[in-house]
Amino acid sequence: MNFYISTFNNKKFLSIAFITTLFLIVIQFIALEYYTREKVAVMDGQTKSLISKHNYKLALLGTSHTGYGAEMNKIDNEMFDYGDAYTYPIVMYQKTKMLIELNPKLKYLLIEADYHQFYEFSYETDTIYTEYAFLLKDIETGNENIFYSLNRELAPTLHRRAIKTMLGFDNVVIGVQNKNPDWSKLTQFQRDKKVVSKYNFFKFFNNKKMNKYSVDYYQKTIELAQKNNIEVILIRHPLTNEYLNNMYPKMKTDVDRLIDKLSNKYNLKKFDYRYIFKDKQNLFADQDHLNKNGRQKFAKILTNDIITKTKYHYKYK
């Protein structure tokens, strides 16, 4: 008899413990989701900057490949660097709308035309929809109902972010510092391995088809700019030998054809810098990003090309 009473009590206790734990998990999830949407997935810093000052004649759009933008701003105060990680075509389009709305003098738009702009990752990775929730809130993307607090970029730091917010440390930068080793000192095997890893991150493979939504938004961005009398220039950024040499042949051919097609269809200038730093490993931070020295050198090259190959006139500081 005591055995059955004990078993009953144990089951009752376990049931209560399970229900209580489940309840606390749900409450925590709701709280973190609310916090993420209200405090984390909000207007990005660049858009805030654009709203506070908006009298630019030239703007730069792209992903982290446009990291040289700060170097160009040292040369010219009429250029706005609107490039940042995860600025893929759907975000480009929304950023272009914002630029046009706030910048009546905008005449030139430099748009990144690198490989990763046109494939699955550039439309389907959920980080796009958390990083740029503010810009994308008015369009149907198919990602409206995703749980922001479960995003792979945000979730690992959410508890820390929430605690810092409660303690009043909102402005403390949270994130993993770039600890990549010196690219130029890696062995050939190590560099090739990192390139393949990056391809896997982007979900590249040889028979990969372009994402129709990304291609569509890319074209919409061009058309929107031209409709507002803004000249669009396509930019293909410097890449390491390894990134270029290991690129899947079909992907390389497909992107080259698309860029040529867009250039001809919309009468666009193409600035192709993919091979400009060939064999200059000391100018790269990793397989597809320039280091500080590389960014400074590239900014000067791009600035000179804009001056000599367009009608744009810089006003130097």
PDB file of C-alpha atoms in Angstrom:
ATOM      1  CA  MET A   1       0.000   0.000   0.000  1.00  0.00           C
ATOM      2  CA  ASN A   2       2.807   2.392   0.898  1.00  0.00           C
ATOM      3  CA  PHE A   3       4.478   1.574  -2.413  1.00  0.00           C
ATOM      4  CA  TYR A   4       1.441   2.728  -4.408  1.00  0.00           C
ATOM      5  CA  ILE A   5       1.050   5.892  -2.331  1.00  0.00           C
ATOM      6  CA  SER A   6       4.743   6.646  -2.795  1.00  0.00           C
ATOM      7  CA  THR A   7       4.517   6.027  -6.546  1.00  0.00           C
ATOM      8  CA  PHE A   8       1.425   8.225  -6.795  1.00  0.00           C
ATOM      9  CA  ASN A   9       3.111  11.021  -4.884  1.00  0.00           C
ATOM     10  CA  ASN A  10       6.243  10.742  -7.037  1.00  0.00           C
ATOM     11  CA  LYS A  11       4.204  10.931 -10.226  1.00  0.00           C
ATOM     12  CA  LYS A  12       2.270  13.892  -8.876  1.00  0.00           C
ATOM     13  CA  PHE A  13       5.507  15.642  -7.931  1.00  0.00           C
ATOM     14  CA  LEU A  14       7.072  14.924 -11.313  1.00  0.00           C
ATOM     15  CA  SER A  15       3.965  16.175 -13.104  1.00  0.00           C
ATOM     16  CA  ILE A  16       3.966  19.401 -11.098  1.00  0.00           C
ATOM     17  CA  ALA A  17       7.716  19.822 -11.682  1.00  0.00           C
ATOM     18  CA  PHE A  18       7.298  19.206 -15.417  1.00  0.00           C
ATOM     19  CA  ILE A  19       4.384  21.642 -15.771  1.00  0.00           C
ATOM     20  CA  THR A  20       6.204  24.288 -13.709  1.00  0.00           C
ATOM     21  CA  THR A  21       9.393  23.903 -15.758  1.00  0.00           C
ATOM     22  CA  LEU A  22       7.455  24.057 -19.014  1.00  0.00           C
ATOM     23  CA  PHE A  23       5.626  27.155 -17.808  1.00  0.00           C
ATOM     24  CA  LEU A  24       8.906  28.890 -16.900  1.00  0.00           C
ATOM     25  CA  ILE A  25      10.413  27.970 -20.286  1.00  0.00           C
ATOM     26  CA  VAL A  26       7.406  29.436 -22.115  1.00  0.00           C
ATOM     27  CA  ILE A  27       7.502  32.607 -19.991  1.00  0.00           C
ATOM     28  CA  GLN A  28      11.233  32.990 -20.623  1.00  0.00           C
ATOM     29  CA  PHE A  29      10.759  32.470 -24.346  1.00  0.00           C
ATOM     30  CA  ILE A  30       7.967  35.066 -24.521  1.00  0.00           C
ATOM     31  CA  ALA A  31      10.053  37.537 -22.503  1.00  0.00           C
ATOM     32  CA  LEU A  32      13.139  37.040 -24.707  1.00  0.00           C
ATOM     33  CA  GLU A  33      11.081  37.270 -27.895  1.00  0.00           C
ATOM     34  CA  TYR A  34       9.508  40.527 -26.707  1.00  0.00           C
ATOM     35  CA  TYR A  35      12.910  41.898 -25.684  1.00  0.00           C
ATOM     36  CA  THR A  36      14.441  40.924 -29.038  1.00  0.00           C
ATOM     37  CA  ARG A  37      11.724  42.619 -31.068  1.00  0.00           C
ATOM     38  CA  GLU A  38      11.650  45.756 -28.895  1.00  0.00           C
ATOM     39  CA  LYS A  39      15.345  46.223 -28.112  1.00  0.00           C
ATOM     40  CA  VAL A  40      17.468  44.199 -30.539  1.00  0.00           C
ATOM     41  CA  ALA A  41      15.696  43.862 -33.904  1.00  0.00           C
ATOM     42  CA  VAL A  42      15.204  47.610 -34.326  1.00  0.00           C
ATOM     43  CA  MET A  43      16.341  50.337 -36.698  1.00  0.00           C
ATOM     44  CA  ASP A  44      19.989  49.789 -37.639  1.00  0.00           C
ATOM     45  CA  GLY A  45      22.626  52.393 -36.834  1.00  0.00           C
ATOM     46  CA  GLN A  46      23.265  53.360 -40.436  1.00  0.00           C
ATOM     47  CA  THR A  47      19.619  54.195 -41.057  1.00  0.00           C
ATOM     48  CA  LYS A  48      19.577  56.296 -37.882  1.00  0.00           C
ATOM     49  CA  SER A  49      22.649  58.115 -39.159  1.00  0.00           C
ATOM     50  CA  LEU A  50      21.035  58.661 -42.554  1.00  0.00           C
ATOM     51  CA  ILE A  51      17.929  60.145 -40.953  1.00  0.00           C
ATOM     52  CA  SER A  52      19.996  62.553 -38.855  1.00  0.00           C
ATOM     53  CA  LYS A  53      22.078  63.728 -41.819  1.00  0.00           C
ATOM     54  CA  HIS A  54      20.907  63.278 -45.388  1.00  0.00           C
ATOM     55  CA  ASN A  55      22.504  65.461 -48.011  1.00  0.00           C
ATOM     56  CA  TYR A  56      24.566  62.923 -49.926  1.00  0.00           C
ATOM     57  CA  LYS A  57      25.216  62.769 -53.661  1.00  0.00           C
ATOM     58  CA  LEU A  58      26.716  59.277 -53.720  1.00  0.00           C
ATOM     59  CA  ALA A  59      25.870  56.137 -51.762  1.00  0.00           C
ATOM     60  CA  LEU A  60      27.440  52.714 -51.386  1.00  0.00           C
ATOM     61  CA  LEU A  61      25.322  49.553 -51.037  1.00  0.00           C
ATOM     62  CA  GLY A  62      26.540  46.068 -50.230  1.00  0.00           C
ATOM     63  CA  THR A  63      27.502  43.568 -47.561  1.00  0.00           C
ATOM     64  CA  SER A  64      30.609  43.541 -45.373  1.00  0.00           C
ATOM     65  CA  HIS A  65      32.630  43.547 -48.605  1.00  0.00           C
ATOM     66  CA  THR A  66      32.025  47.303 -48.623  1.00  0.00           C
ATOM     67  CA  GLY A  67      34.066  47.735 -45.442  1.00  0.00           C
ATOM     68  CA  TYR A  68      36.248  50.308 -47.208  1.00  0.00           C
ATOM     69  CA  GLY A  69      33.390  52.842 -47.068  1.00  0.00           C
ATOM     70  CA  ALA A  70      34.819  54.508 -43.970  1.00  0.00           C
ATOM     71  CA  GLU A  71      38.061  55.106 -45.837  1.00  0.00           C
ATOM     72  CA  MET A  72      36.180  56.797 -48.668  1.00  0.00           C
ATOM     73  CA  ASN A  73      34.376  59.022 -46.197  1.00  0.00           C
ATOM     74  CA  LYS A  74      37.765  60.393 -45.235  1.00  0.00           C
ATOM     75  CA  ILE A  75      38.113  61.532 -48.835  1.00  0.00           C
ATOM     76  CA  ASP A  76      34.624  62.828 -49.439  1.00  0.00           C
ATOM     77  CA  ASN A  77      31.862  64.041 -47.130  1.00  0.00           C
ATOM     78  CA  GLU A  78      29.158  63.700 -49.768  1.00  0.00           C
ATOM     79  CA  MET A  79      29.200  59.910 -49.826  1.00  0.00           C
ATOM     80  CA  PHE A  80      27.088  57.721 -47.538  1.00  0.00           C
ATOM     81  CA  ASP A  81      28.267  54.200 -46.771  1.00  0.00           C
ATOM     82  CA  TYR A  82      25.056  52.155 -46.511  1.00  0.00           C
ATOM     83  CA  GLY A  83      26.918  48.879 -46.811  1.00  0.00           C
ATOM     84  CA  ASP A  84      26.933  46.362 -43.972  1.00  0.00           C
ATOM     85  CA  ALA A  85      26.704  42.632 -43.311  1.00  0.00           C
ATOM     86  CA  TYR A  86      23.591  40.931 -44.703  1.00  0.00           C
ATOM     87  CA  THR A  87      22.727  43.809 -47.049  1.00  0.00           C
ATOM     88  CA  TYR A  88      21.407  41.487 -49.729  1.00  0.00           C
ATOM     89  CA  PRO A  89      19.035  42.484 -52.572  1.00  0.00           C
ATOM     90  CA  ILE A  90      15.821  42.560 -50.536  1.00  0.00           C
ATOM     91  CA  VAL A  91      17.558  44.885 -48.061  1.00  0.00           C
ATOM     92  CA  MET A  92      19.270  46.841 -50.856  1.00  0.00           C
ATOM     93  CA  TYR A  93      15.874  47.637 -52.311  1.00  0.00           C
ATOM     94  CA  GLN A  94      14.554  48.975 -49.001  1.00  0.00           C
ATOM     95  CA  LYS A  95      17.748  50.931 -48.348  1.00  0.00           C
ATOM     96  CA  THR A  96      17.490  52.478 -51.814  1.00  0.00           C
ATOM     97  CA  LYS A  97      13.942  53.615 -51.041  1.00  0.00           C
ATOM     98  CA  MET A  98      15.214  55.205 -47.838  1.00  0.00           C
ATOM     99  CA  LEU A  99      18.082  56.898 -49.662  1.00  0.00           C
ATOM    100  CA  ILE A 100      15.777  58.337 -52.300  1.00  0.00           C
ATOM    101  CA  GLU A 101      13.253  59.532 -49.735  1.00  0.00           C
ATOM    102  CA  LEU A 102      15.881  61.361 -47.686  1.00  0.00           C
ATOM    103  CA  ASN A 103      18.388  62.420 -50.338  1.00  0.00           C
ATOM    104  CA  PRO A 104      16.945  64.517 -53.174  1.00  0.00           C
ATOM    105  CA  LYS A 105      20.500  65.254 -54.373  1.00  0.00           C
ATOM    106  CA  LEU A 106      21.530  61.599 -54.683  1.00  0.00           C
ATOM    107  CA  LYS A 107      23.023  61.049 -58.148  1.00  0.00           C
ATOM    108  CA  TYR A 108      25.193  57.923 -57.907  1.00  0.00           C
ATOM    109  CA  LEU A 109      24.571  54.517 -56.349  1.00  0.00           C
ATOM    110  CA  LEU A 110      27.403  51.984 -56.143  1.00  0.00           C
ATOM    111  CA  ILE A 111      25.941  48.478 -55.799  1.00  0.00           C
ATOM    112  CA  GLU A 112      27.881  45.382 -54.825  1.00  0.00           C
ATOM    113  CA  ALA A 113      27.725  42.668 -57.482  1.00  0.00           C
ATOM    114  CA  ASP A 114      29.566  39.827 -55.757  1.00  0.00           C
ATOM    115  CA  TYR A 115      28.766  36.119 -55.983  1.00  0.00           C
ATOM    116  CA  HIS A 116      26.867  35.718 -52.715  1.00  0.00           C
ATOM    117  CA  GLN A 117      24.312  38.388 -53.671  1.00  0.00           C
ATOM    118  CA  PHE A 118      22.406  36.068 -55.983  1.00  0.00           C
ATOM    119  CA  TYR A 119      21.968  32.702 -54.288  1.00  0.00           C
ATOM    120  CA  GLU A 120      19.780  31.032 -51.673  1.00  0.00           C
ATOM    121  CA  PHE A 121      21.639  32.446 -48.663  1.00  0.00           C
ATOM    122  CA  SER A 122      20.969  36.017 -49.807  1.00  0.00           C
ATOM    123  CA  TYR A 123      17.221  35.617 -49.388  1.00  0.00           C
ATOM    124  CA  GLU A 124      16.568  32.753 -46.997  1.00  0.00           C
ATOM    125  CA  THR A 125      18.968  33.220 -44.074  1.00  0.00           C
ATOM    126  CA  ASP A 126      16.889  34.469 -41.167  1.00  0.00           C
ATOM    127  CA  THR A 127      19.547  36.919 -39.952  1.00  0.00           C
ATOM    128  CA  ILE A 128      18.484  39.266 -42.762  1.00  0.00           C
ATOM    129  CA  TYR A 129      15.045  39.561 -41.215  1.00  0.00           C
ATOM    130  CA  THR A 130      16.269  40.256 -37.694  1.00  0.00           C
ATOM    131  CA  GLU A 131      19.103  42.627 -38.574  1.00  0.00           C
ATOM    132  CA  TYR A 132      16.840  44.669 -40.853  1.00  0.00           C
ATOM    133  CA  ALA A 133      13.432  44.146 -39.256  1.00  0.00           C
ATOM    134  CA  PHE A 134      12.758  47.895 -39.326  1.00  0.00           C
ATOM    135  CA  LEU A 135      13.460  48.261 -43.048  1.00  0.00           C
ATOM    136  CA  LEU A 136      11.563  45.121 -44.040  1.00  0.00           C
ATOM    137  CA  LYS A 137       8.481  45.569 -41.861  1.00  0.00           C
ATOM    138  CA  ASP A 138       6.286  46.929 -44.672  1.00  0.00           C
ATOM    139  CA  ILE A 139       6.864  44.191 -47.234  1.00  0.00           C
ATOM    140  CA  GLU A 140       5.782  40.562 -47.344  1.00  0.00           C
ATOM    141  CA  THR A 141       8.850  38.360 -47.166  1.00  0.00           C
ATOM    142  CA  GLY A 142       7.490  35.029 -45.962  1.00  0.00           C
ATOM    143  CA  ASN A 143       9.558  35.461 -42.804  1.00  0.00           C
ATOM    144  CA  GLU A 144       7.150  37.661 -40.847  1.00  0.00           C
ATOM    145  CA  ASN A 145       6.396  34.967 -38.283  1.00  0.00           C
ATOM    146  CA  ILE A 146       9.915  33.781 -37.495  1.00  0.00           C
ATOM    147  CA  PHE A 147      10.973  33.828 -33.862  1.00  0.00           C
ATOM    148  CA  TYR A 148      13.634  36.507 -33.654  1.00  0.00           C
ATOM    149  CA  SER A 149      14.914  35.246 -30.307  1.00  0.00           C
ATOM    150  CA  LEU A 150      15.860  31.895 -31.899  1.00  0.00           C
ATOM    151  CA  ASN A 151      17.995  33.513 -34.588  1.00  0.00           C
ATOM    152  CA  ARG A 152      21.409  31.830 -34.652  1.00  0.00           C
ATOM    153  CA  GLU A 153      23.214  35.170 -34.551  1.00  0.00           C
ATOM    154  CA  LEU A 154      21.202  36.609 -31.653  1.00  0.00           C
ATOM    155  CA  ALA A 155      20.238  33.666 -29.430  1.00  0.00           C
ATOM    156  CA  PRO A 156      23.690  32.938 -27.910  1.00  0.00           C
ATOM    157  CA  THR A 157      23.959  36.471 -26.462  1.00  0.00           C
ATOM    158  CA  LEU A 158      20.347  37.296 -25.610  1.00  0.00           C
ATOM    159  CA  HIS A 159      20.537  36.617 -21.873  1.00  0.00           C
ATOM    160  CA  ARG A 160      23.707  38.691 -21.650  1.00  0.00           C
ATOM    161  CA  ARG A 161      22.120  41.497 -23.675  1.00  0.00           C
ATOM    162  CA  ALA A 162      18.994  41.499 -21.507  1.00  0.00           C
ATOM    163  CA  ILE A 163      21.013  41.621 -18.276  1.00  0.00           C
ATOM    164  CA  LYS A 164      23.168  44.461 -19.588  1.00  0.00           C
ATOM    165  CA  THR A 165      20.030  46.369 -20.584  1.00  0.00           C
ATOM    166  CA  MET A 166      18.557  45.924 -17.108  1.00  0.00           C
ATOM    167  CA  LEU A 167      21.821  47.133 -15.590  1.00  0.00           C
ATOM    168  CA  GLY A 168      21.877  50.150 -17.904  1.00  0.00           C
ATOM    169  CA  PHE A 169      24.747  49.022 -20.129  1.00  0.00           C
ATOM    170  CA  ASP A 170      22.794  49.194 -23.411  1.00  0.00           C
ATOM    171  CA  ASN A 171      25.654  50.719 -25.364  1.00  0.00           C
ATOM    172  CA  VAL A 172      28.181  48.045 -24.516  1.00  0.00           C
ATOM    173  CA  VAL A 173      29.197  46.235 -27.687  1.00  0.00           C
ATOM    174  CA  ILE A 174      28.514  42.520 -27.501  1.00  0.00           C
ATOM    175  CA  GLY A 175      29.909  40.012 -29.931  1.00  0.00           C
ATOM    176  CA  VAL A 176      32.806  37.818 -30.856  1.00  0.00           C
ATOM    177  CA  GLN A 177      35.909  39.754 -31.758  1.00  0.00           C
ATOM    178  CA  ASN A 178      37.584  38.943 -35.043  1.00  0.00           C
ATOM    179  CA  LYS A 179      40.430  36.620 -34.092  1.00  0.00           C
ATOM    180  CA  ASN A 180      41.257  35.452 -37.588  1.00  0.00           C
ATOM    181  CA  PRO A 181      44.971  34.772 -37.979  1.00  0.00           C
ATOM    182  CA  ASP A 182      47.013  36.830 -40.439  1.00  0.00           C
ATOM    183  CA  TRP A 183      45.769  35.627 -43.829  1.00  0.00           C
ATOM    184  CA  SER A 184      49.147  36.101 -45.496  1.00  0.00           C
ATOM    185  CA  LYS A 185      50.810  33.797 -42.951  1.00  0.00           C
ATOM    186  CA  LEU A 186      48.469  30.860 -43.481  1.00  0.00           C
ATOM    187  CA  THR A 187      49.634  27.887 -45.509  1.00  0.00           C
ATOM    188  CA  GLN A 188      48.055  27.215 -48.899  1.00  0.00           C
ATOM    189  CA  PHE A 189      46.176  24.279 -47.414  1.00  0.00           C
ATOM    190  CA  GLN A 190      44.779  26.441 -44.613  1.00  0.00           C
ATOM    191  CA  ARG A 191      43.658  29.171 -47.008  1.00  0.00           C
ATOM    192  CA  ASP A 192      41.951  26.696 -49.341  1.00  0.00           C
ATOM    193  CA  LYS A 193      40.221  25.081 -46.371  1.00  0.00           C
ATOM    194  CA  LYS A 194      38.881  28.444 -45.174  1.00  0.00           C
ATOM    195  CA  VAL A 195      37.564  29.240 -48.645  1.00  0.00           C
ATOM    196  CA  VAL A 196      35.689  25.943 -48.852  1.00  0.00           C
ATOM    197  CA  SER A 197      34.284  26.599 -45.374  1.00  0.00           C
ATOM    198  CA  LYS A 198      33.033  29.999 -46.540  1.00  0.00           C
ATOM    199  CA  TYR A 199      31.445  28.431 -49.625  1.00  0.00           C
ATOM    200  CA  ASN A 200      29.642  25.982 -47.345  1.00  0.00           C
ATOM    201  CA  PHE A 201      28.470  28.863 -45.171  1.00  0.00           C
ATOM    202  CA  PHE A 202      26.945  30.482 -48.263  1.00  0.00           C
ATOM    203  CA  LYS A 203      25.581  27.089 -49.379  1.00  0.00           C
ATOM    204  CA  PHE A 204      27.466  27.243 -52.651  1.00  0.00           C
ATOM    205  CA  PHE A 205      27.853  24.238 -54.931  1.00  0.00           C
ATOM    206  CA  ASN A 206      28.453  23.888 -58.649  1.00  0.00           C
ATOM    207  CA  ASN A 207      24.921  23.242 -59.887  1.00  0.00           C
ATOM    208  CA  LYS A 208      23.363  25.791 -57.568  1.00  0.00           C
ATOM    209  CA  LYS A 209      20.641  27.872 -59.155  1.00  0.00           C
ATOM    210  CA  MET A 210      20.317  31.554 -58.456  1.00  0.00           C
ATOM    211  CA  ASN A 211      17.575  32.650 -56.101  1.00  0.00           C
ATOM    212  CA  LYS A 212      14.863  34.239 -58.232  1.00  0.00           C
ATOM    213  CA  TYR A 213      13.755  36.563 -55.446  1.00  0.00           C
ATOM    214  CA  SER A 214      17.236  37.951 -54.911  1.00  0.00           C
ATOM    215  CA  VAL A 215      17.746  38.477 -58.637  1.00  0.00           C
ATOM    216  CA  ASP A 216      14.330  40.138 -58.831  1.00  0.00           C
ATOM    217  CA  TYR A 217      15.027  42.516 -55.927  1.00  0.00           C
ATOM    218  CA  TYR A 218      18.446  43.298 -57.382  1.00  0.00           C
ATOM    219  CA  GLN A 219      16.822  44.378 -60.634  1.00  0.00           C
ATOM    220  CA  LYS A 220      14.125  46.298 -58.753  1.00  0.00           C
ATOM    221  CA  THR A 221      16.851  48.206 -56.929  1.00  0.00           C
ATOM    222  CA  ILE A 222      18.454  49.215 -60.222  1.00  0.00           C
ATOM    223  CA  GLU A 223      15.112  50.187 -61.746  1.00  0.00           C
ATOM    224  CA  LEU A 224      14.082  52.217 -58.689  1.00  0.00           C
ATOM    225  CA  ALA A 225      17.351  54.143 -58.757  1.00  0.00           C
ATOM    226  CA  GLN A 226      17.165  54.840 -62.493  1.00  0.00           C
ATOM    227  CA  LYS A 227      13.526  55.906 -62.192  1.00  0.00           C
ATOM    228  CA  ASN A 228      14.776  58.616 -59.839  1.00  0.00           C
ATOM    229  CA  ASN A 229      17.606  59.690 -62.184  1.00  0.00           C
ATOM    230  CA  ILE A 230      20.326  58.003 -60.145  1.00  0.00           C
ATOM    231  CA  GLU A 231      23.233  56.434 -61.999  1.00  0.00           C
ATOM    232  CA  VAL A 232      23.938  52.877 -60.854  1.00  0.00           C
ATOM    233  CA  ILE A 233      27.432  51.413 -60.931  1.00  0.00           C
ATOM    234  CA  LEU A 234      28.006  47.698 -60.337  1.00  0.00           C
ATOM    235  CA  ILE A 235      31.057  46.853 -58.224  1.00  0.00           C
ATOM    236  CA  ARG A 236      32.757  43.484 -57.969  1.00  0.00           C
ATOM    237  CA  HIS A 237      35.121  43.573 -55.037  1.00  0.00           C
ATOM    238  CA  PRO A 238      38.711  42.315 -54.615  1.00  0.00           C
ATOM    239  CA  LEU A 239      38.984  38.638 -53.714  1.00  0.00           C
ATOM    240  CA  THR A 240      41.880  36.374 -52.828  1.00  0.00           C
ATOM    241  CA  ASN A 241      43.392  33.997 -55.350  1.00  0.00           C
ATOM    242  CA  GLU A 242      41.952  31.083 -53.385  1.00  0.00           C
ATOM    243  CA  TYR A 243      38.422  32.445 -53.437  1.00  0.00           C
ATOM    244  CA  LEU A 244      38.596  33.009 -57.190  1.00  0.00           C
ATOM    245  CA  ASN A 245      40.452  29.822 -58.094  1.00  0.00           C
ATOM    246  CA  ASN A 246      38.138  27.565 -56.083  1.00  0.00           C
ATOM    247  CA  MET A 247      34.914  29.177 -57.292  1.00  0.00           C
ATOM    248  CA  TYR A 248      32.589  26.611 -58.864  1.00  0.00           C
ATOM    249  CA  PRO A 249      32.789  27.002 -62.669  1.00  0.00           C
ATOM    250  CA  LYS A 250      29.036  27.089 -63.270  1.00  0.00           C
ATOM    251  CA  MET A 251      28.467  29.664 -60.543  1.00  0.00           C
ATOM    252  CA  LYS A 252      31.240  31.825 -61.938  1.00  0.00           C
ATOM    253  CA  THR A 253      29.778  31.599 -65.431  1.00  0.00           C
ATOM    254  CA  ASP A 254      26.216  32.236 -64.269  1.00  0.00           C
ATOM    255  CA  VAL A 255      27.116  35.336 -62.245  1.00  0.00           C
ATOM    256  CA  ASP A 256      29.332  36.712 -65.012  1.00  0.00           C
ATOM    257  CA  ARG A 257      26.479  36.310 -67.493  1.00  0.00           C
ATOM    258  CA  LEU A 258      23.965  37.924 -65.131  1.00  0.00           C
ATOM    259  CA  ILE A 259      26.219  40.941 -64.524  1.00  0.00           C
ATOM    260  CA  ASP A 260      26.770  41.346 -68.268  1.00  0.00           C
ATOM    261  CA  LYS A 261      23.043  40.993 -68.908  1.00  0.00           C
ATOM    262  CA  LEU A 262      22.143  43.622 -66.312  1.00  0.00           C
ATOM    263  CA  SER A 263      24.870  45.938 -67.528  1.00  0.00           C
ATOM    264  CA  ASN A 264      23.576  45.761 -71.098  1.00  0.00           C
ATOM    265  CA  LYS A 265      19.887  45.880 -70.195  1.00  0.00           C
ATOM    266  CA  TYR A 266      20.170  48.932 -67.942  1.00  0.00           C
ATOM    267  CA  ASN A 267      23.257  50.518 -69.547  1.00  0.00           C
ATOM    268  CA  LEU A 268      25.316  50.272 -66.365  1.00  0.00           C
ATOM    269  CA  LYS A 269      29.003  50.790 -65.741  1.00  0.00           C
ATOM    270  CA  LYS A 270      30.833  47.792 -64.281  1.00  0.00           C
ATOM    271  CA  PHE A 271      33.834  48.214 -62.028  1.00  0.00           C
ATOM    272  CA  ASP A 272      35.393  44.764 -61.749  1.00  0.00           C
ATOM    273  CA  TYR A 273      38.136  44.659 -59.108  1.00  0.00           C
ATOM    274  CA  ARG A 274      38.142  40.931 -58.370  1.00  0.00           C
ATOM    275  CA  TYR A 275      41.727  40.440 -59.559  1.00  0.00           C
ATOM    276  CA  ILE A 276      43.171  43.835 -58.694  1.00  0.00           C
ATOM    277  CA  PHE A 277      45.115  42.513 -55.709  1.00  0.00           C
ATOM    278  CA  LYS A 278      46.072  39.189 -57.260  1.00  0.00           C
ATOM    279  CA  ASP A 279      48.906  37.545 -55.299  1.00  0.00           C
ATOM    280  CA  LYS A 280      48.829  40.332 -52.678  1.00  0.00           C
ATOM    281  CA  GLN A 281      47.794  38.198 -49.737  1.00  0.00           C
ATOM    282  CA  ASN A 282      49.051  40.826 -47.271  1.00  0.00           C
ATOM    283  CA  LEU A 283      46.125  43.101 -48.230  1.00  0.00           C
ATOM    284  CA  PHE A 284      43.427  40.640 -47.107  1.00  0.00           C
ATOM    285  CA  ALA A 285      41.977  39.953 -43.671  1.00  0.00           C
ATOM    286  CA  ASP A 286      40.452  36.684 -44.883  1.00  0.00           C
ATOM    287  CA  GLN A 287      39.353  35.015 -48.116  1.00  0.00           C
ATOM    288  CA  ASP A 288      36.930  37.770 -49.193  1.00  0.00           C
ATOM    289  CA  HIS A 289      37.589  40.817 -46.993  1.00  0.00           C
ATOM    290  CA  LEU A 290      40.355  43.385 -47.203  1.00  0.00           C
ATOM    291  CA  ASN A 291      42.362  44.335 -44.139  1.00  0.00           C
ATOM    292  CA  LYS A 292      42.891  47.962 -43.115  1.00  0.00           C
ATOM    293  CA  ASN A 293      45.792  48.487 -45.496  1.00  0.00           C
ATOM    294  CA  GLY A 294      43.854  46.843 -48.325  1.00  0.00           C
ATOM    295  CA  ARG A 295      40.761  48.956 -47.649  1.00  0.00           C
ATOM    296  CA  GLN A 296      42.795  52.152 -47.766  1.00  0.00           C
ATOM    297  CA  LYS A 297      44.436  51.208 -51.053  1.00  0.00           C
ATOM    298  CA  PHE A 298      41.163  50.090 -52.615  1.00  0.00           C
ATOM    299  CA  ALA A 299      39.328  53.237 -51.483  1.00  0.00           C
ATOM    300  CA  LYS A 300      41.875  55.366 -53.350  1.00  0.00           C
ATOM    301  CA  ILE A 301      41.560  53.229 -56.491  1.00  0.00           C
ATOM    302  CA  LEU A 302      37.755  53.339 -56.443  1.00  0.00           C
ATOM    303  CA  THR A 303      37.709  57.067 -55.734  1.00  0.00           C
ATOM    304  CA  ASN A 304      39.995  57.716 -58.701  1.00  0.00           C
ATOM    305  CA  ASP A 305      37.841  55.564 -60.996  1.00  0.00           C
ATOM    306  CA  ILE A 306      34.674  57.386 -59.965  1.00  0.00           C
ATOM    307  CA  ILE A 307      36.350  60.721 -60.681  1.00  0.00           C
ATOM    308  CA  THR A 308      37.770  59.668 -64.056  1.00  0.00           C
ATOM    309  CA  LYS A 309      35.028  57.356 -65.328  1.00  0.00           C
ATOM    310  CA  THR A 310      31.907  59.270 -64.295  1.00  0.00           C
ATOM    311  CA  LYS A 311      30.805  62.896 -64.232  1.00  0.00           C
ATOM    312  CA  TYR A 312      30.839  62.960 -60.456  1.00  0.00           C
ATOM    313  CA  HIS A 313      33.005  65.640 -58.836  1.00  0.00           C
ATOM    314  CA  TYR A 314      34.325  65.147 -55.339  1.00  0.00           C
ATOM    315  CA  LYS A 315      34.554  67.983 -52.874  1.00  0.00           C
ATOM    316  CA  TYR A 316      37.562  67.068 -50.806  1.00  0.00           C
ATOM    317  CA  LYS A 317      37.655  67.780 -47.107  1.00  0.00           C
TER     318      LYS A 317
END
